[in-house]
Amino acid sequence: MKIYNKYIAAIALSLVLAGCKAPMATVIKDEVKENVPQNFNQEEQGDANNNSGTTPWRQFFTDPNLVALIETALKNNQELMITLQEIEIAKSGVLAKKGRLTPTVSAGIGAGVSKAGRYTSEGAGDATTEIEPGREMPDPLGNFEGGLMANWEIDIWKKLRTEKESAVAYYLSTVEGKNFVLSNLIEEVADNYYELLALDNQLDIIQQYIKLQQRALEISKIQKEAAAATELAVKKFEAELAKSKATEYTIRQQITEKENQINALCGRYPQTIVRTKEDFMTTIPQTVYTGIPSQLLANRPDIKQAELELKSSKLDVEAARKEFYPSLEISATLGLEAFKPSYLVKLPESIASSLVGELAGPLINKSAIKANFQTADARQIQALYEYDKTILNAYLDVANLMSKVKNIDQYYKLKSEETKALEQSIDIANQLFKNSRADYLEVLLNQRDALDAKMELVEAKQKQLSTVVDIYKSLGGGWK
């Protein structure tokens, strides 16, 4: 009999071991991270000690009106509030995984009644059994019980610990996701604020242009009366004046929409955006220091988020792989049980207990476990590609914006020169027109060119300021 039991145990052990054979996770070399360039621009050497991405946003932005808008957005923005709830959900996931490492204990009470057939082993046994001398077993037989029940999966392969570590990594990734939302929110508020100031200045320009057109129209009417100009010149100036007034209303609508866009970011109903437009054209953009590309890995929250998601996915693969191994569960109960409530207090006769240990592993039909493993393996490969894509896009963002900063500065300087020259030509053309030495078309063309140049100069200033904000965010700034 002992030899027979040994054979049974050996067969069971071999079957369990056969079920423990688990596939290996796919390993892909992360070449993007390993080959990050030393500098953003091969012609210039980066300075690791100077990186604007580490500057807190309250120090980076100096306009008090903009700072107040950002503070309001950080308190009220709905997208940010949604992200904070994602963090709470992930935190609950960590607690749930942590709870699986400890025994589950529950308490319960119960009552019931049963009647066994007389010609069954249970019924025949009850009929011939006396509880006490002269007292037979009751029929039907009641059952009253109450006690504690415990279940515990022993983490022999550290599968549960791996699942908890994965949940922790995912939770940390949601925190970095929140930081990325902060960075994007600050960038969006600042960009829209500068666009609003640009529209304010363009509105002033078009209003000045309207006054200029009104004076030119008056002159053309006087010249017509003096036979120095024709009705065609008058109609041309009238048409230009109407066009300018229409443009004014278009800009006013754009200002309203831009204000409401900022209010939406601040999580509030429409109201006037406090700002100072007079200093816009004289605002000097901050100097931005890019540091070295490897600092993006530590500064940019989207890269850190992708890295933590990659870590979580790898841990998920490891946990899915351990599903092929047998699991050990222990169940225990301790309580009181009797067929009559008054007998529950008779100790130790009414005490009931049990202790069961179960070791079980998958043997056949493991398709569900294999599918879960393959899904987790594919997701960790996907997370790796996502991580590499995030690093690459971050590097390209900074490289492109560095080039844009230089080019927009040169563009702004040249537009300033063009504007000055055209402003002088307007005065000359108007003077010649008054003296009937220039055609009205020359006046119109000069005025239109000057208007376009001024409008483009304002747009260049807005792009100049917004590009600095964009590169600050691309370096990982804005969330600290």
PDB file of N, CA and C in Angstrom, residues 29-85:
ATOM      1  N   LYS A  29      15.550  44.633 -28.029  1.00  0.00           N
ATOM      2  CA  LYS A  29      16.555  45.608 -27.633  1.00  0.00           C
ATOM      3  C   LYS A  29      16.026  47.020 -27.858  1.00  0.00           C
ATOM      4  N   ASP A  30      16.182  47.857 -26.831  1.00  0.00           N
ATOM      5  CA  ASP A  30      15.699  49.236 -26.901  1.00  0.00           C
ATOM      6  C   ASP A  30      16.791  50.122 -27.501  1.00  0.00           C
ATOM      7  N   GLU A  31      16.815  50.184 -28.834  1.00  0.00           N
ATOM      8  CA  GLU A  31      17.879  50.931 -29.511  1.00  0.00           C
ATOM      9  C   GLU A  31      17.657  52.440 -29.474  1.00  0.00           C
ATOM     10  N   VAL A  32      16.415  52.885 -29.413  1.00  0.00           N
ATOM     11  CA  VAL A  32      16.144  54.326 -29.415  1.00  0.00           C
ATOM     12  C   VAL A  32      16.707  54.978 -28.166  1.00  0.00           C
ATOM     13  N   LYS A  33      16.455  54.395 -27.016  1.00  0.00           N
ATOM     14  CA  LYS A  33      16.954  54.965 -25.765  1.00  0.00           C
ATOM     15  C   LYS A  33      18.475  54.900 -25.704  1.00  0.00           C
ATOM     16  N   GLU A  34      19.041  53.791 -26.185  1.00  0.00           N
ATOM     17  CA  GLU A  34      20.497  53.621 -26.117  1.00  0.00           C
ATOM     18  C   GLU A  34      21.227  54.572 -27.058  1.00  0.00           C
ATOM     19  N   ASN A  35      20.572  55.026 -28.119  1.00  0.00           N
ATOM     20  CA  ASN A  35      21.241  55.849 -29.131  1.00  0.00           C
ATOM     21  C   ASN A  35      20.778  57.307 -29.135  1.00  0.00           C
ATOM     22  N   VAL A  36      20.328  57.786 -27.970  1.00  0.00           N
ATOM     23  CA  VAL A  36      19.937  59.206 -27.890  1.00  0.00           C
ATOM     24  C   VAL A  36      21.156  60.075 -28.195  1.00  0.00           C
ATOM     25  N   PRO A  37      21.054  61.041 -29.125  1.00  0.00           N
ATOM     26  CA  PRO A  37      22.210  61.883 -29.479  1.00  0.00           C
ATOM     27  C   PRO A  37      22.729  62.676 -28.282  1.00  0.00           C
ATOM     28  N   GLN A  38      23.985  63.080 -28.393  1.00  0.00           N
ATOM     29  CA  GLN A  38      24.607  63.841 -27.316  1.00  0.00           C
ATOM     30  C   GLN A  38      24.106  65.277 -27.270  1.00  0.00           C
ATOM     31  N   ASN A  39      23.709  65.823 -28.437  1.00  0.00           N
ATOM     32  CA  ASN A  39      23.278  67.217 -28.513  1.00  0.00           C
ATOM     33  C   ASN A  39      22.051  67.319 -29.410  1.00  0.00           C
ATOM     34  N   PHE A  40      21.310  68.415 -29.257  1.00  0.00           N
ATOM     35  CA  PHE A  40      20.169  68.672 -30.128  1.00  0.00           C
ATOM     36  C   PHE A  40      20.622  69.201 -31.485  1.00  0.00           C
ATOM     37  N   ASN A  41      21.702  69.917 -31.469  1.00  0.00           N
ATOM     38  CA  ASN A  41      22.250  70.492 -32.688  1.00  0.00           C
ATOM     39  C   ASN A  41      23.715  70.118 -32.775  1.00  0.00           C
ATOM     40  N   GLN A  42      24.075  69.435 -33.845  1.00  0.00           N
ATOM     41  CA  GLN A  42      25.453  68.965 -33.979  1.00  0.00           C
ATOM     42  C   GLN A  42      26.454  70.114 -34.028  1.00  0.00           C
ATOM     43  N   GLU A  43      25.982  71.316 -34.395  1.00  0.00           N
ATOM     44  CA  GLU A  43      26.890  72.452 -34.493  1.00  0.00           C
ATOM     45  C   GLU A  43      27.117  73.137 -33.151  1.00  0.00           C
ATOM     46  N   GLU A  44      26.247  72.841 -32.156  1.00  0.00           N
ATOM     47  CA  GLU A  44      26.353  73.496 -30.869  1.00  0.00           C
ATOM     48  C   GLU A  44      26.434  72.452 -29.760  1.00  0.00           C
ATOM     49  N   GLN A  45      27.240  72.722 -28.769  1.00  0.00           N
ATOM     50  CA  GLN A  45      27.419  71.820 -27.641  1.00  0.00           C
ATOM     51  C   GLN A  45      26.443  72.200 -26.531  1.00  0.00           C
ATOM     52  N   GLY A  46      25.667  71.233 -26.057  1.00  0.00           N
ATOM     53  CA  GLY A  46      24.728  71.514 -24.983  1.00  0.00           C
ATOM     54  C   GLY A  46      25.407  71.631 -23.630  1.00  0.00           C
ATOM     55  N   ASP A  47      24.766  72.356 -22.721  1.00  0.00           N
ATOM     56  CA  ASP A  47      25.278  72.543 -21.371  1.00  0.00           C
ATOM     57  C   ASP A  47      24.309  71.874 -20.407  1.00  0.00           C
ATOM     58  N   ALA A  48      24.789  70.808 -19.759  1.00  0.00           N
ATOM     59  CA  ALA A  48      23.931  70.058 -18.853  1.00  0.00           C
ATOM     60  C   ALA A  48      23.535  70.859 -17.622  1.00  0.00           C
ATOM     61  N   ASN A  49      24.294  71.892 -17.310  1.00  0.00           N
ATOM     62  CA  ASN A  49      24.007  72.686 -16.113  1.00  0.00           C
ATOM     63  C   ASN A  49      22.939  73.750 -16.357  1.00  0.00           C
ATOM     64  N   ASN A  50      22.652  74.054 -17.617  1.00  0.00           N
ATOM     65  CA  ASN A  50      21.642  75.053 -17.957  1.00  0.00           C
ATOM     66  C   ASN A  50      20.509  74.394 -18.731  1.00  0.00           C
ATOM     67  N   ASN A  51      19.379  74.248 -18.073  1.00  0.00           N
ATOM     68  CA  ASN A  51      18.228  73.625 -18.702  1.00  0.00           C
ATOM     69  C   ASN A  51      16.976  74.341 -18.204  1.00  0.00           C
ATOM     70  N   SER A  52      16.314  75.050 -19.111  1.00  0.00           N
ATOM     71  CA  SER A  52      15.127  75.824 -18.731  1.00  0.00           C
ATOM     72  C   SER A  52      13.960  74.929 -18.328  1.00  0.00           C
ATOM     73  N   GLY A  53      14.016  73.645 -18.708  1.00  0.00           N
ATOM     74  CA  GLY A  53      12.933  72.737 -18.357  1.00  0.00           C
ATOM     75  C   GLY A  53      12.799  72.501 -16.866  1.00  0.00           C
ATOM     76  N   THR A  54      13.841  72.787 -16.095  1.00  0.00           N
ATOM     77  CA  THR A  54      13.792  72.593 -14.644  1.00  0.00           C
ATOM     78  C   THR A  54      13.324  73.845 -13.904  1.00  0.00           C
ATOM     79  N   THR A  55      13.081  74.934 -14.644  1.00  0.00           N
ATOM     80  CA  THR A  55      12.642  76.178 -14.027  1.00  0.00           C
ATOM     81  C   THR A  55      11.158  76.100 -13.672  1.00  0.00           C
ATOM     82  N   PRO A  56      10.763  76.372 -12.428  1.00  0.00           N
ATOM     83  CA  PRO A  56       9.338  76.381 -12.077  1.00  0.00           C
ATOM     84  C   PRO A  56       8.573  77.409 -12.904  1.00  0.00           C
ATOM     85  N   TRP A  57       7.340  77.091 -13.236  1.00  0.00           N
ATOM     86  CA  TRP A  57       6.585  77.946 -14.159  1.00  0.00           C
ATOM     87  C   TRP A  57       6.335  79.339 -13.586  1.00  0.00           C
ATOM     88  N   ARG A  58       6.237  79.463 -12.271  1.00  0.00           N
ATOM     89  CA  ARG A  58       6.020  80.792 -11.687  1.00  0.00           C
ATOM     90  C   ARG A  58       7.239  81.693 -11.867  1.00  0.00           C
ATOM     91  N   GLN A  59       8.396  81.101 -12.048  1.00  0.00           N
ATOM     92  CA  GLN A  59       9.598  81.890 -12.325  1.00  0.00           C
ATOM     93  C   GLN A  59       9.767  82.141 -13.818  1.00  0.00           C
ATOM     94  N   PHE A  60       9.248  81.239 -14.620  1.00  0.00           N
ATOM     95  CA  PHE A  60       9.415  81.376 -16.065  1.00  0.00           C
ATOM     96  C   PHE A  60       8.497  82.455 -16.634  1.00  0.00           C
ATOM     97  N   PHE A  61       7.254  82.510 -16.146  1.00  0.00           N
ATOM     98  CA  PHE A  61       6.297  83.507 -16.630  1.00  0.00           C
ATOM     99  C   PHE A  61       6.288  84.702 -15.671  1.00  0.00           C
ATOM    100  N   THR A  62       6.467  85.891 -16.226  1.00  0.00           N
ATOM    101  CA  THR A  62       6.579  87.098 -15.400  1.00  0.00           C
ATOM    102  C   THR A  62       5.366  88.016 -15.496  1.00  0.00           C
ATOM    103  N   ASP A  63       4.474  87.778 -16.456  1.00  0.00           N
ATOM    104  CA  ASP A  63       3.268  88.592 -16.596  1.00  0.00           C
ATOM    105  C   ASP A  63       2.283  88.205 -15.485  1.00  0.00           C
ATOM    106  N   PRO A  64       1.962  89.119 -14.552  1.00  0.00           N
ATOM    107  CA  PRO A  64       1.070  88.756 -13.439  1.00  0.00           C
ATOM    108  C   PRO A  64      -0.323  88.332 -13.888  1.00  0.00           C
ATOM    109  N   ASN A  65      -0.816  88.917 -14.980  1.00  0.00           N
ATOM    110  CA  ASN A  65      -2.135  88.516 -15.481  1.00  0.00           C
ATOM    111  C   ASN A  65      -2.121  87.081 -15.994  1.00  0.00           C
ATOM    112  N   LEU A  66      -1.051  86.707 -16.675  1.00  0.00           N
ATOM    113  CA  LEU A  66      -0.914  85.334 -17.163  1.00  0.00           C
ATOM    114  C   LEU A  66      -0.756  84.369 -15.999  1.00  0.00           C
ATOM    115  N   VAL A  67       0.024  84.729 -15.014  1.00  0.00           N
ATOM    116  CA  VAL A  67       0.218  83.868 -13.836  1.00  0.00           C
ATOM    117  C   VAL A  67      -1.123  83.620 -13.139  1.00  0.00           C
ATOM    118  N   ALA A  68      -1.938  84.671 -13.010  1.00  0.00           N
ATOM    119  CA  ALA A  68      -3.255  84.521 -12.373  1.00  0.00           C
ATOM    120  C   ALA A  68      -4.153  83.573 -13.172  1.00  0.00           C
ATOM    121  N   LEU A  69      -4.100  83.663 -14.508  1.00  0.00           N
ATOM    122  CA  LEU A  69      -4.903  82.759 -15.349  1.00  0.00           C
ATOM    123  C   LEU A  69      -4.458  81.313 -15.182  1.00  0.00           C
ATOM    124  N   ILE A  70      -3.152  81.092 -15.145  1.00  0.00           N
ATOM    125  CA  ILE A  70      -2.636  79.732 -14.986  1.00  0.00           C
ATOM    126  C   ILE A  70      -3.058  79.155 -13.636  1.00  0.00           C
ATOM    127  N   GLU A  71      -2.975  79.956 -12.592  1.00  0.00           N
ATOM    128  CA  GLU A  71      -3.383  79.483 -11.268  1.00  0.00           C
ATOM    129  C   GLU A  71      -4.860  79.108 -11.244  1.00  0.00           C
ATOM    130  N   THR A  72      -5.692  79.902 -11.917  1.00  0.00           N
ATOM    131  CA  THR A  72      -7.122  79.577 -11.994  1.00  0.00           C
ATOM    132  C   THR A  72      -7.348  78.282 -12.761  1.00  0.00           C
ATOM    133  N   ALA A  73      -6.631  78.113 -13.864  1.00  0.00           N
ATOM    134  CA  ALA A  73      -6.779  76.890 -14.667  1.00  0.00           C
ATOM    135  C   ALA A  73      -6.350  75.659 -13.874  1.00  0.00           C
ATOM    136  N   LEU A  74      -5.299  75.768 -13.092  1.00  0.00           N
ATOM    137  CA  LEU A  74      -4.822  74.626 -12.308  1.00  0.00           C
ATOM    138  C   LEU A  74      -5.815  74.221 -11.220  1.00  0.00           C
ATOM    139  N   LYS A  75      -6.650  75.163 -10.805  1.00  0.00           N
ATOM    140  CA  LYS A  75      -7.645  74.858  -9.772  1.00  0.00           C
ATOM    141  C   LYS A  75      -8.937  74.299 -10.364  1.00  0.00           C
ATOM    142  N   ASN A  76      -9.312  74.771 -11.562  1.00  0.00           N
ATOM    143  CA  ASN A  76     -10.665  74.498 -12.060  1.00  0.00           C
ATOM    144  C   ASN A  76     -10.746  73.671 -13.329  1.00  0.00           C
ATOM    145  N   ASN A  77      -9.625  73.431 -14.021  1.00  0.00           N
ATOM    146  CA  ASN A  77      -9.701  72.766 -15.326  1.00  0.00           C
ATOM    147  C   ASN A  77     -10.276  71.359 -15.200  1.00  0.00           C
ATOM    148  N   GLN A  78     -11.314  71.058 -15.982  1.00  0.00           N
ATOM    149  CA  GLN A  78     -12.002  69.768 -15.875  1.00  0.00           C
ATOM    150  C   GLN A  78     -11.129  68.598 -16.309  1.00  0.00           C
ATOM    151  N   GLU A  79     -10.333  68.793 -17.356  1.00  0.00           N
ATOM    152  CA  GLU A  79      -9.470  67.701 -17.810  1.00  0.00           C
ATOM    153  C   GLU A  79      -8.477  67.312 -16.722  1.00  0.00           C
ATOM    154  N   LEU A  80      -7.969  68.306 -16.014  1.00  0.00           N
ATOM    155  CA  LEU A  80      -7.051  68.025 -14.917  1.00  0.00           C
ATOM    156  C   LEU A  80      -7.765  67.277 -13.793  1.00  0.00           C
ATOM    157  N   MET A  81      -9.007  67.680 -13.501  1.00  0.00           N
ATOM    158  CA  MET A  81      -9.776  66.997 -12.463  1.00  0.00           C
ATOM    159  C   MET A  81     -10.036  65.536 -12.831  1.00  0.00           C
ATOM    160  N   ILE A  82     -10.302  65.293 -14.115  1.00  0.00           N
ATOM    161  CA  ILE A  82     -10.515  63.911 -14.579  1.00  0.00           C
ATOM    162  C   ILE A  82      -9.240  63.096 -14.388  1.00  0.00           C
ATOM    163  N   THR A  83      -8.102  63.691 -14.700  1.00  0.00           N
ATOM    164  CA  THR A  83      -6.821  63.000 -14.546  1.00  0.00           C
ATOM    165  C   THR A  83      -6.550  62.669 -13.087  1.00  0.00           C
ATOM    166  N   LEU A  84      -6.913  63.561 -12.186  1.00  0.00           N
ATOM    167  CA  LEU A  84      -6.720  63.295 -10.753  1.00  0.00           C
ATOM    168  C   LEU A  84      -7.546  62.093 -10.306  1.00  0.00           C
ATOM    169  N   GLN A  85      -8.716  61.916 -10.892  1.00  0.00           N
ATOM    170  CA  GLN A  85      -9.524  60.748 -10.550  1.00  0.00           C
ATOM    171  C   GLN A  85      -8.912  59.465 -11.110  1.00  0.00           C
TER     172      GLN A  85
END
